[in-house]
C-alpha cells in the first residue's frame, strides 16, 4: 500500500502555493516532509487531510483515488488545539467517536495510549491544567486513537522536552512498525534522520529533493574525513601537515572539540590519507568518513538554515 | 447521522452543564412558577387585609348607622363612640386602627396612625354613604324599597364574540383579549431572550473552537456540515429542554394557583394553561431557534477572534429584534394587513404569527403555511450555512466583508 500525490497544484488568490507536487509514501515507512516556513508543507498536509481541495492533481492510495470515507486518517495539526475547559478523557472519547469508534473502544484505546505516554493520570483533568508538552501528548494520542491507516503529523516535536520527544518518537516508530503510512513535517532534523528512511524537501511550493536519505547522502562527495587522535588534536594536525604528501591530499582541515576534520582534494585520496595517518607516530582512536547531515542537505536545497 | 448525534450529545452536555445555563434555567423556572401565582398571591394579600382584625372606632354625629351596617361595608370590628376625642385617643393608644367621624351626608374624617392606609376604608364608607343617600332620596320620591333594590341591582350584560379570519365564531383562547396580549407579550420575551441567548452561545463556541485551533482537528474528524448540524441541534435541544422545564413549571403553577376571578388588573393576570398556545410556543420557538441558530453558526465560522464575535451577531440580532418589536406593535391591531403579511415571513413568524395565535387571529391554515415556510427556510439556511461553515472554519484573520461571504456562497464547493 502506498500513498501518492500526483501533480498537486494549489493557489490562494493569485498566490501559487503548491506547484505540481508529486511524491509517494509507502506503508511501513515514515517520510519526513521538510521545507522552510511558508514553503507549502502545511498546505500539502491539509490537502492530504481533505481540509483543502487541490486545484488540480490527484491523491491516490494503492493506485486508486483515495476514498476518505473508507480510509482512517490521523492528523496532528500544526496549530494545536482542543477544548481547554473540557476534561481530557471526555474530549478524547468525543474525537474517537467522531471518527467512528464506539464508546467502549474509544475509552479503552484512549486509556491505553495515555498509559503508553505516561499520561493516564490526566484523564479526569481539564486540558487547560496541563503543561504545553503534556497537552501535545494528548493531541498526538488523539491523532492515532482510532488506529489510522495514514498518520499525518505536522511539526509533532515542536515544544517538547527530550523525554517527551523520545516518548513521542516511540509512538511514531510503533506506527511505522505496524505498517502504517506515516508522513510528518519537522524542523528538527535529528528526529527526521533518526527514523525516516525517506525525505522530501519542498521549497517555494516545489519539490526540490525526494528520496531515501541513505541514497541521497551517497550522491554527495565523500571527501571529508574526521579523525579522533589519542592526544592533543592541534599538535596532531600540525604533525600531519608536516608530512610531504599533505599538500597533494588535503584541501582544508580544522579542529573542533578534539576532532580533526580534513577535506580531501579528491574522494579517491582517502587511501593516501589513511597511509599518512598510519605513518604518524602519534596514536589515532577513530577515523570516519563524514557524510553530509540532513541539515547540510536541507540548507543546500532549501537555501537557508533552519 | 452518527457523527451528528455525537456532536449533538457533546454540545448538549457541554451547554447543559455550564454554569450560565444552569443559573438561567433555575431563574426561569422560578419565574415560571411564581408568575402565574401572582394573581393568587394578590388575592390572598387582599383577603388578609380584609380579614385582618382592623378595629375601627366610629363617631356618627347624626346617629344614622349602626355597627352592623358599617361592618358590612368596611370591617367586622366596629365600635361606636360618642365623642371624637375619645375615638382619637383610642387610635393614639393603639387599641384601634382607625377612627371615623361621619358628618352629615357626605363628609367623613379619617383618623389613623403609624402610616396605616385608609384607601380600602374610603371606598367602603363612600359606598355606604352613597347607598344611604340614594335610599333616602328615592324614598322621598315615594319609590318603595323593592323597586330601589331592582334599580340598584341592574347591571348591563355583555358577551365577547371572537371571529376567526374566516368569520367563524371562535372561543376566547385564554381569557380576555388583554389577558391574551399579556400572555403573548410574556412569551415573546421568552422567545426573544431564548433566541439571543442560544445564538450567542453558538457564536461563542464556534469562535472559541477557531481561536483555540480546535476546529482544524474537528473538521478532519467530522464533516463540516455534520459538525454544524450537530452543534445547532445540540444547543437547540438544550434550549428546548430549558423551555420545556419552564412550560411545565408554568403549567404546574397555573394548575395550582390559576383561575383567580377578579376585576381590573387582577382579572387581566388571570392566566390559564392553554395546551394549544403552549404547544405552538414550543413549535415556533423550535423553528425560530433553528433558523437563527444556523445563521449564527454560519456567520460565526467566518471570524476567529472573540472581539469580532459580537459584530458578526448584528445581522441576526437585528432580525430577531425586528420580529420582536413587530409583534409588540402588532398586538394593538393584530388584524392589520401588514401584521398578516409579516407573520408569514419565516424570520419574523416566530414572533408575529405566534402573537396572532395568542390573540386568536390566526387561522389554522395560516399557521400551517407559516410552519411550512419556516421548515423550508431551515433547510435553506442549513444548506447555505454549511457552505459558509465549510469555508469559514478555515478563515483566519480579519472578519469577512459581505462580498467575501457572497463569494463563498457562489464559489464551487471546494
XYZ file of C-alpha atoms in Angstrom:
720
model
C 0.000 0.000 0.000
C 1.311 3.432 -0.854
C 0.041 6.968 -0.741
C 0.815 9.101 -3.770
C 0.334 12.739 -4.510
C 0.373 13.389 -8.223
C 0.819 16.829 -9.764
C -0.910 18.698 -6.968
C -1.369 22.434 -7.537
C -2.987 24.874 -5.159
C -3.333 28.634 -5.241
C -4.848 31.074 -2.805
C -5.978 34.037 -4.828
C -3.056 34.945 -7.048
C -0.517 33.229 -4.848
C 0.557 29.847 -6.157
C 1.347 27.863 -3.035
C 1.900 24.390 -4.491
C 3.327 23.862 -7.953
C 2.985 20.403 -9.364
C 3.747 18.492 -6.180
C 4.292 14.759 -6.515
C 5.655 12.202 -4.067
C 4.916 8.753 -2.742
C 4.952 7.346 0.795
C 4.974 3.615 1.372
C 3.262 1.737 4.175
C 5.643 0.791 6.969
C 7.784 3.826 6.291
C 7.959 7.293 7.740
C 8.503 10.144 5.346
C 9.924 13.433 6.519
C 8.390 16.329 4.657
C 10.766 19.248 5.025
C 10.743 22.838 3.993
C 11.206 26.368 5.197
C 8.380 28.286 6.804
C 5.809 29.125 4.139
C 7.216 26.587 1.669
C 3.846 24.816 1.374
C 4.200 21.906 3.822
C 1.058 22.580 5.843
C -0.996 23.234 2.709
C 0.119 19.853 1.324
C -0.777 18.107 4.573
C -4.138 19.901 4.676
C -4.879 18.721 1.149
C -3.996 15.188 2.206
C -6.324 15.579 5.190
C -9.106 16.902 2.963
C -9.223 20.254 4.706
C -8.436 21.898 1.380
C -9.161 20.571 -2.063
C -6.335 20.791 -4.596
C -6.897 22.965 -7.654
C -5.540 20.103 -9.732
C -3.768 16.806 -9.274
C -4.740 13.598 -7.520
C -4.235 11.839 -4.235
C -4.032 8.079 -4.689
C -3.965 5.261 -2.207
C -2.834 1.929 -3.535
C -3.082 3.331 -7.044
C -6.745 4.373 -6.768
C -8.193 7.751 -5.835
C -8.343 7.947 -2.064
C -11.779 7.404 -0.537
C -11.701 9.342 2.693
C -14.916 7.780 3.917
C -13.216 4.401 3.955
C -9.647 5.294 4.888
C -8.854 6.092 8.511
C -6.686 9.155 8.666
C -4.975 10.522 11.763
C -3.949 14.150 11.686
C -1.969 16.232 14.133
C -2.356 19.834 13.013
C 0.446 22.323 13.320
C -1.889 24.654 15.183
C -2.633 22.552 18.252
C -5.971 22.993 19.903
C -8.535 21.175 21.975
C -11.221 22.303 24.385
C -9.329 23.900 27.277
C -12.269 23.689 29.682
C -13.169 20.074 28.938
C -11.729 17.007 30.581
C -9.030 15.114 28.711
C -10.883 11.789 28.771
C -14.140 13.328 27.561
C -12.604 15.030 24.577
C -10.524 12.001 23.611
C -13.681 9.935 23.597
C -15.532 12.649 21.689
C -12.963 12.756 18.881
C -12.722 8.957 18.873
C -16.472 8.675 18.465
C -16.480 11.297 15.720
C -14.013 9.078 13.909
C -16.347 6.130 14.106
C -15.295 4.349 17.303
C -17.882 3.078 19.743
C -17.792 4.450 23.273
C -16.173 1.391 24.804
C -13.350 1.044 22.293
C -12.744 4.808 22.338
C -12.350 4.718 26.106
C -10.186 1.616 26.077
C -7.982 2.934 23.264
C -7.627 6.362 24.840
C -6.634 4.914 28.210
C -4.082 2.602 26.589
C -2.493 5.481 24.706
C -2.390 7.706 27.762
C -0.713 4.940 29.710
C 1.828 4.489 26.941
C 2.558 8.203 27.069
C 2.666 8.130 30.880
C -0.299 10.498 30.960
C -3.083 8.282 32.332
C -3.449 10.496 35.403
C -4.626 13.323 33.156
C -7.815 11.510 32.112
C -10.141 13.340 34.552
C -8.325 16.672 34.362
C -9.274 19.703 32.353
C -6.910 20.265 29.445
C -6.057 23.809 30.499
C -4.491 22.489 33.722
C -1.839 20.552 31.748
C 1.538 21.866 30.598
C 2.023 22.614 26.910
C 4.095 19.487 26.412
C 1.501 17.275 28.061
C -1.259 18.877 26.016
C 0.745 17.997 22.948
C 0.996 14.384 24.068
C -2.785 14.306 24.372
C -3.029 15.719 20.857
C -0.783 13.049 19.439
C -2.715 10.357 21.276
C -5.901 11.709 19.703
C -4.291 11.645 16.250
C -3.639 7.899 16.462
C -6.552 6.959 18.735
C -8.705 5.417 16.017
C -5.859 3.258 14.650
C -5.490 5.242 11.412
C -4.138 3.794 8.179
C -2.402 7.071 7.382
C -0.784 9.216 10.064
C -0.084 12.839 9.186
C 1.859 14.819 11.749
C 2.596 18.500 11.296
C 5.590 19.506 13.444
C 4.992 16.813 16.084
C 8.139 17.546 18.081
C 7.902 21.291 18.441
C 7.752 22.400 22.039
C 8.558 19.003 23.540
C 11.321 18.357 26.065
C 13.738 15.489 25.256
C 11.903 12.986 27.472
C 8.521 13.683 25.922
C 10.068 13.840 22.445
C 11.544 10.398 22.993
C 8.159 9.081 24.125
C 6.543 10.571 21.080
C 9.219 9.078 18.891
C 8.494 5.623 20.248
C 4.830 6.078 19.446
C 5.598 7.112 15.874
C 8.067 4.261 15.395
C 5.378 1.892 16.616
C 3.021 3.208 13.962
C 5.683 2.617 11.317
C 6.347 -0.879 12.595
C 2.642 -1.643 12.402
C 2.745 -0.921 8.700
C 1.079 2.477 8.746
C 1.812 5.203 6.258
C 3.455 7.949 8.315
C 4.117 11.398 6.947
C 5.386 14.208 9.048
C 6.885 17.616 8.772
C 9.519 18.823 11.157
C 12.268 21.331 11.535
C 14.136 19.074 13.931
C 16.458 17.260 11.565
C 17.936 14.778 14.069
C 14.477 13.269 14.634
C 13.808 13.097 10.911
C 17.167 11.476 10.306
C 16.606 9.055 13.142
C 13.547 7.282 11.862
C 12.791 8.424 8.347
C 14.042 6.352 5.504
C 12.562 8.775 3.047
C 12.563 12.564 2.881
C 11.017 15.088 0.605
C 12.079 18.728 0.598
C 9.749 21.414 -0.646
C 10.936 24.897 -1.458
C 8.662 27.712 -2.607
C 5.916 25.257 -3.494
C 8.103 22.894 -5.499
C 9.661 19.570 -4.576
C 13.412 20.046 -4.761
C 14.522 16.721 -3.331
C 12.763 13.400 -2.915
C 14.258 10.044 -1.994
C 15.771 7.762 0.611
C 18.127 9.535 2.954
C 20.862 6.919 2.528
C 20.756 7.183 -1.231
C 20.611 10.958 -1.139
C 23.681 11.051 1.043
C 25.513 8.722 -1.323
C 25.074 11.265 -4.066
C 27.143 13.758 -2.080
C 31.013 13.631 -2.369
C 32.564 11.585 0.454
C 35.708 13.720 0.618
C 35.572 14.648 4.303
C 37.214 12.546 6.967
C 37.004 13.007 10.721
C 39.983 11.917 12.828
C 39.933 11.492 16.613
C 43.584 11.437 17.758
C 44.670 9.971 21.110
C 46.441 13.139 22.225
C 46.179 16.829 21.507
C 44.298 17.354 18.245
C 46.040 20.624 17.330
C 49.506 19.063 17.772
C 48.392 16.026 15.783
C 47.197 18.253 12.907
C 50.487 20.195 12.889
C 52.398 16.921 12.631
C 50.138 15.744 9.831
C 50.574 18.986 7.916
C 54.318 18.453 8.162
C 54.179 15.350 6.015
C 55.303 15.831 2.438
C 52.152 14.276 0.903
C 49.811 16.656 2.777
C 49.590 19.403 0.092
C 48.679 16.798 -2.538
C 45.927 15.209 -0.438
C 44.257 17.836 1.750
C 42.328 20.878 0.639
C 41.497 22.098 4.154
C 41.493 20.978 7.776
C 40.055 22.204 11.031
C 39.953 21.191 14.682
C 36.712 21.177 16.638
C 36.342 19.623 20.077
C 39.357 17.297 19.772
C 38.214 16.200 16.328
C 40.111 16.977 13.159
C 38.011 17.297 10.013
C 40.031 17.013 6.831
C 38.597 17.912 3.454
C 40.392 15.988 0.719
C 41.034 17.334 -2.717
C 39.601 14.211 -4.291
C 37.446 11.423 -2.847
C 39.994 8.857 -4.067
C 42.707 10.481 -1.866
C 41.172 8.606 1.056
C 43.781 5.790 0.767
C 46.658 8.257 0.680
C 45.312 9.992 3.771
C 44.986 6.657 5.576
C 48.604 5.942 4.715
C 49.637 9.312 6.138
C 47.758 8.559 9.359
C 49.464 5.166 9.555
C 52.840 6.898 9.235
C 52.139 9.100 12.245
C 53.943 8.286 15.469
C 51.031 9.761 17.433
C 48.098 7.391 18.062
C 44.622 7.565 16.477
C 41.418 6.473 18.233
C 38.999 6.551 15.318
C 38.732 7.620 11.671
C 35.411 8.086 9.875
C 34.184 9.428 6.564
C 31.973 12.428 7.247
C 28.641 12.271 5.441
C 26.587 15.423 4.895
C 23.998 15.876 7.636
C 20.370 16.266 6.764
C 20.679 19.861 7.842
C 23.519 20.357 5.334
C 21.333 18.880 2.628
C 18.348 20.948 3.701
C 20.380 24.160 3.713
C 21.713 23.378 0.302
C 18.305 22.570 -1.190
C 16.066 24.983 0.690
C 18.566 27.770 0.609
C 18.850 28.661 4.250
C 19.407 27.243 7.684
C 16.548 26.025 9.820
C -26.016 10.669 11.149
C -23.868 9.042 13.814
C -21.475 11.972 13.705
C -24.327 14.463 14.019
C -25.626 12.592 17.065
C -22.148 12.507 18.617
C -21.704 16.255 18.155
C -25.268 16.852 19.331
C -24.682 14.898 22.536
C -21.354 16.604 23.217
C -22.725 20.093 22.612
C -25.869 19.399 24.614
C -23.925 18.121 27.601
C -21.332 20.890 27.431
C -24.011 23.585 27.250
C -26.342 21.991 29.790
C -23.527 21.625 32.324
C -22.342 25.206 32.007
C -22.908 27.440 34.999
C -24.685 30.084 32.914
C -27.189 27.564 31.568
C -27.944 26.082 34.983
C -28.285 29.533 36.553
C -30.602 30.865 33.844
C -32.687 27.671 33.903
C -33.209 27.882 37.662
C -34.108 31.569 37.356
C -36.555 30.977 34.505
C -38.195 28.005 36.223
C -38.677 30.055 39.381
C -40.117 32.861 37.286
C -42.482 30.412 35.575
C -43.591 29.093 38.949
C -44.016 32.491 40.542
C -45.548 34.393 37.578
C -48.885 32.568 37.332
C -49.161 32.532 41.134
C -49.057 36.327 41.364
C -52.853 36.873 40.987
C -53.499 34.300 43.714
C -50.902 35.988 45.908
C -52.503 39.386 45.315
C -55.896 37.961 46.139
C -54.505 36.313 49.245
C -52.860 39.509 50.411
C -56.074 41.464 49.750
C -58.020 38.827 51.646
C -55.616 39.036 54.514
C -56.117 42.787 54.614
C -59.884 42.386 54.775
C -59.771 39.557 57.188
C -57.331 41.282 59.493
C -58.823 42.383 62.720
C -58.832 46.053 61.971
C -60.601 47.654 64.896
C -62.488 50.800 63.963
C -63.840 53.495 66.224
C -66.802 55.284 64.625
C -68.395 58.554 65.715
C -71.712 59.072 63.925
C -72.915 62.566 64.747
C -76.326 62.088 63.131
C -76.812 58.561 64.520
C -77.751 57.247 61.074
C -75.747 53.992 61.065
C -75.492 51.027 63.396
C -72.372 48.848 63.791
C -73.821 46.027 61.685
C -74.373 48.314 58.700
C -70.895 49.839 58.930
C -69.291 46.372 59.335
C -70.995 45.304 56.133
C -69.108 47.958 54.171
C -65.689 48.012 55.856
C -64.607 45.528 58.516
C -66.244 43.454 61.223
C -64.725 45.058 64.332
C -66.610 48.367 64.546
C -67.376 50.179 67.795
C -69.479 53.275 68.023
C -68.021 56.099 70.115
C -69.956 59.076 71.353
C -67.120 61.570 71.195
C -64.448 62.175 68.581
C -61.822 62.972 71.206
C -62.282 59.516 72.809
C -62.050 57.900 69.396
C -58.873 59.809 68.621
C -57.277 58.725 71.908
C -58.243 55.128 71.131
C -56.251 55.372 67.889
C -53.281 57.051 69.571
C -53.212 54.365 72.295
C -53.152 51.681 69.604
C -56.359 49.994 70.694
C -58.000 50.966 67.381
C -56.516 51.176 63.903
C -58.779 53.899 62.607
C -61.343 56.354 63.807
C -64.108 57.707 61.563
C -66.116 60.798 62.131
C -69.235 60.811 59.976
C -70.540 64.343 59.429
C -73.934 64.662 57.823
C -74.495 63.075 54.429
C -71.222 63.365 52.646
C -68.198 64.094 54.758
C -66.021 61.757 56.736
C -62.931 62.454 58.798
C -60.493 59.560 58.918
C -58.076 59.396 61.818
C -55.237 56.972 61.516
C -51.771 56.468 62.969
C -48.461 54.801 62.104
C -48.986 55.225 58.374
C -51.871 52.756 58.120
C -53.565 53.328 54.765
C -57.271 54.214 54.706
C -57.594 53.522 50.976
C -59.840 50.446 51.255
C -61.791 52.058 54.080
C -62.528 55.154 51.985
C -64.114 53.151 49.201
C -66.310 51.211 51.651
C -67.524 54.254 53.552
C -68.148 56.174 50.319
C -70.356 53.293 49.090
C -72.198 53.217 52.393
C -72.922 56.955 52.332
C -73.940 56.881 48.659
C -76.291 53.974 49.179
C -77.867 55.669 52.203
C -78.216 58.931 50.287
C -79.887 57.230 47.314
C -82.183 55.236 49.602
C -83.320 58.380 51.372
C -83.695 60.339 48.116
C -85.659 57.574 46.362
C -87.848 57.106 49.484
C -88.576 60.836 49.484
C -89.770 60.412 45.885
C -92.086 57.649 47.020
C -90.195 54.718 45.498
C -90.532 51.605 47.604
C -87.604 49.535 48.860
C -88.083 46.597 46.412
C -88.100 48.928 43.413
C -84.991 50.609 44.727
C -83.258 47.237 45.036
C -84.235 46.333 41.500
C -82.834 49.662 40.208
C -79.617 49.289 42.201
C -79.207 45.675 41.091
C -79.415 46.491 37.404
C -76.240 45.524 35.581
C -75.949 45.507 31.792
C -74.935 42.062 30.499
C -72.185 41.692 27.916
C -70.526 38.978 25.897
C -67.474 38.957 23.623
C -67.775 37.255 20.268
C -64.384 36.398 18.705
C -64.369 35.889 14.983
C -61.687 33.983 13.129
C -60.286 35.446 9.882
C -62.818 33.217 8.064
C -65.665 34.783 10.030
C -66.318 31.763 12.246
C -67.038 32.265 15.903
C -64.050 31.134 17.913
C -63.588 30.578 21.586
C -61.771 33.179 23.563
C -58.386 31.457 23.886
C -57.380 32.027 27.453
C -59.436 34.770 28.917
C -59.925 38.291 27.734
C -58.132 39.999 24.885
C -55.940 41.949 27.275
C -55.044 38.764 29.117
C -54.022 37.218 25.819
C -51.947 40.279 24.997
C -50.113 39.980 28.299
C -49.622 36.285 27.631
C -48.318 36.955 24.143
C -46.051 39.698 25.437
C -44.524 37.467 28.091
C -43.991 34.587 25.677
C -42.493 36.915 23.044
C -39.950 37.923 25.646
C -39.181 34.270 26.348
C -38.690 33.681 22.627
C -36.615 36.823 22.219
C -34.221 36.060 25.034
C -34.074 32.365 24.164
C -33.039 33.128 20.593
C -30.454 35.683 21.599
C -29.013 33.551 24.404
C -28.828 30.397 22.274
C -27.433 32.276 19.280
C -24.841 33.956 21.395
C -23.789 30.591 22.838
C -23.374 29.120 19.358
C -21.260 32.077 18.272
C -19.096 31.768 21.369
C -18.473 28.044 20.937
C -17.680 28.276 17.219
C -15.336 31.240 17.641
C -13.678 29.554 20.615
C -13.131 26.412 18.561
C -11.419 28.575 15.984
C -9.451 30.737 18.367
C -8.196 27.689 20.283
C -7.434 25.963 16.943
C -9.700 23.035 17.787
C -11.553 23.491 14.518
C -8.836 22.000 12.327
C -8.862 18.811 14.353
C -12.660 18.696 14.322
C -13.076 19.121 10.586
C -10.584 16.358 9.908
C -12.603 14.120 12.198
C -16.080 15.049 11.053
C -17.743 16.565 8.005
C -18.208 20.323 8.414
C -21.930 20.051 7.698
C -22.338 17.333 10.329
C -20.389 19.419 12.789
C -22.623 22.432 12.232
C -25.849 20.417 12.303
C -24.815 18.605 15.482
C -23.851 21.838 17.144
C -27.066 23.634 16.177
C -29.269 20.700 17.171
C -27.376 20.133 20.427
C -27.772 23.732 21.515
C -31.389 23.724 20.305
C -32.069 20.614 22.363
C -30.589 22.263 25.445
C -32.611 25.452 24.932
C -35.761 23.411 24.285
C -35.144 21.453 27.476
C -34.945 24.771 29.270
C -38.194 25.867 27.626
C -39.899 22.562 28.450
C -38.925 22.959 32.095
C -40.316 26.483 32.053
C -43.571 25.471 30.380
C -44.012 22.538 32.793
C -43.364 24.795 35.760
C -45.811 27.378 34.432
C -48.399 24.665 33.812
C -47.951 23.336 37.326
C -48.184 26.806 38.788
C -51.291 27.626 36.729
C -52.918 24.371 37.798
C -52.200 25.080 41.450
C -52.715 28.811 41.603
C -54.504 29.850 38.387
C -58.203 30.504 37.797
C -58.351 33.561 40.011
C -61.532 35.551 39.438
C -61.278 39.259 39.809
C -61.767 42.645 38.283
C -59.292 45.009 36.685
C -55.609 44.174 36.736
C -56.127 41.016 38.795
C -58.522 39.726 36.188
C -56.122 40.520 33.370
C -53.423 38.484 35.061
C -55.730 35.516 35.273
C -53.600 33.255 33.053
C -54.768 29.725 32.451
C -52.795 26.951 30.802
C -53.813 26.612 27.187
C -52.264 23.471 25.671
C -52.693 24.800 22.118
C -50.817 28.018 22.809
C -48.129 26.237 24.810
C -47.729 23.670 22.048
C -47.450 26.456 19.496
C -44.886 28.197 21.711
C -42.698 25.090 21.598
C -43.194 24.665 17.817
C -42.499 28.290 16.936
C -39.654 28.532 19.391
C -38.002 25.429 17.931
C -38.452 26.502 14.321
C -37.373 30.066 15.012
C -34.408 28.881 17.001
C -33.230 26.586 14.221
C -33.467 29.331 11.584
C -31.441 31.738 13.662
C -29.072 29.101 15.034
C -27.958 28.148 11.511
C -27.428 31.805 10.649
C -25.451 32.343 13.831
C -23.357 29.206 13.254
C -22.538 30.079 9.647
C -21.616 33.675 10.372
C -19.584 32.857 13.450
C -17.474 30.391 11.461
C -16.077 33.307 9.471
C -14.457 35.065 12.413
C -11.628 33.773 14.539
C -11.361 36.297 17.327
C -13.687 36.784 20.268
C -13.629 40.547 19.748
C -15.173 40.048 16.292
C -17.853 37.704 17.628
C -20.221 40.462 18.720
C -20.118 42.335 15.419
C -20.987 39.219 13.445
C -24.152 38.846 15.550
C -25.537 42.186 14.400
C -27.468 40.869 11.398
C -29.364 38.031 13.142
C -29.858 40.211 16.200
C -31.470 42.917 14.076
C -33.806 40.335 12.557
C -34.733 38.949 15.985
C -35.345 42.437 17.349
C -37.339 43.345 14.241
C -39.612 40.339 14.741
C -39.996 41.045 18.421
C -40.950 44.702 18.005
C -43.271 43.977 15.099
C -45.079 41.517 17.350
C -45.296 44.080 20.150
C -46.610 46.826 17.842
C -48.844 44.366 16.017
C -50.650 43.465 19.223
C -52.502 46.781 19.094
C -54.038 45.833 15.748
C -53.487 42.130 15.087
C -55.873 42.135 12.154
C -53.877 44.702 10.155
C -52.678 43.716 6.703
C -49.024 44.377 7.473
C -49.225 42.089 10.524
C -50.775 39.402 8.364
C -48.022 39.712 5.752
C -45.136 39.882 8.215
C -46.453 36.888 10.159
C -45.782 34.721 7.104
C -42.153 35.814 6.690
C -40.137 32.972 8.280
C -37.636 35.247 10.032
C -40.434 37.137 11.807
C -43.085 34.413 12.031
C -41.820 33.012 15.363
C -42.830 36.312 16.934
C -45.625 37.753 14.810
C -47.514 34.586 13.891
C -47.159 33.384 17.440
C -48.603 36.692 18.662
C -51.545 36.240 16.301
C -52.077 32.711 17.639
C -52.104 34.021 21.204
C -54.651 36.676 20.256
C -56.732 34.197 18.325
C -56.493 35.997 14.980
C -54.581 33.313 13.073
C -56.486 30.660 11.170
C -55.194 27.097 11.274
C -54.304 27.199 7.577
C -52.268 30.349 8.137
C -50.373 28.640 10.943
C -49.770 25.654 8.686
C -48.408 27.868 5.891
C -46.185 29.720 8.329
C -44.816 26.498 9.819
C -44.172 25.064 6.333
C -42.377 28.231 5.252
C -40.210 28.092 8.331
C -39.324 24.438 7.761
C -38.302 25.204 4.160
C -36.276 28.173 5.385
C -34.490 25.971 7.907
C -33.373 23.625 5.129
C -32.282 26.600 3.023
C -30.283 28.319 5.763
C -28.806 24.965 6.821
C -27.619 24.327 3.271
C -26.246 27.817 2.771
C -24.868 27.808 6.302
C -22.994 24.562 5.644
C -21.267 26.150 2.635
C -20.189 29.155 4.653
C -19.239 26.963 7.597
C -17.122 24.643 5.437
C -15.039 27.542 4.151
C -15.437 29.825 7.135
C -13.911 27.381 9.590
C -10.556 27.834 7.864
C -10.775 31.591 7.566
C -8.455 33.307 9.989
C -7.529 36.941 10.334
C -9.758 39.920 9.676
C -13.509 39.476 9.836
C -15.061 38.956 6.412
C -16.909 41.540 4.399
C -20.326 40.920 2.873
C -18.741 40.344 -0.509
C -16.435 37.692 0.996
C -19.488 35.809 2.246
C -21.145 36.150 -1.155
C -18.070 34.799 -2.901
C -18.076 31.784 -0.549
C -21.714 31.125 -1.376
C -21.148 31.459 -5.102
C -17.844 29.593 -5.248
C -17.716 25.971 -6.416
C -17.724 23.635 -3.433
C -14.019 23.012 -2.918
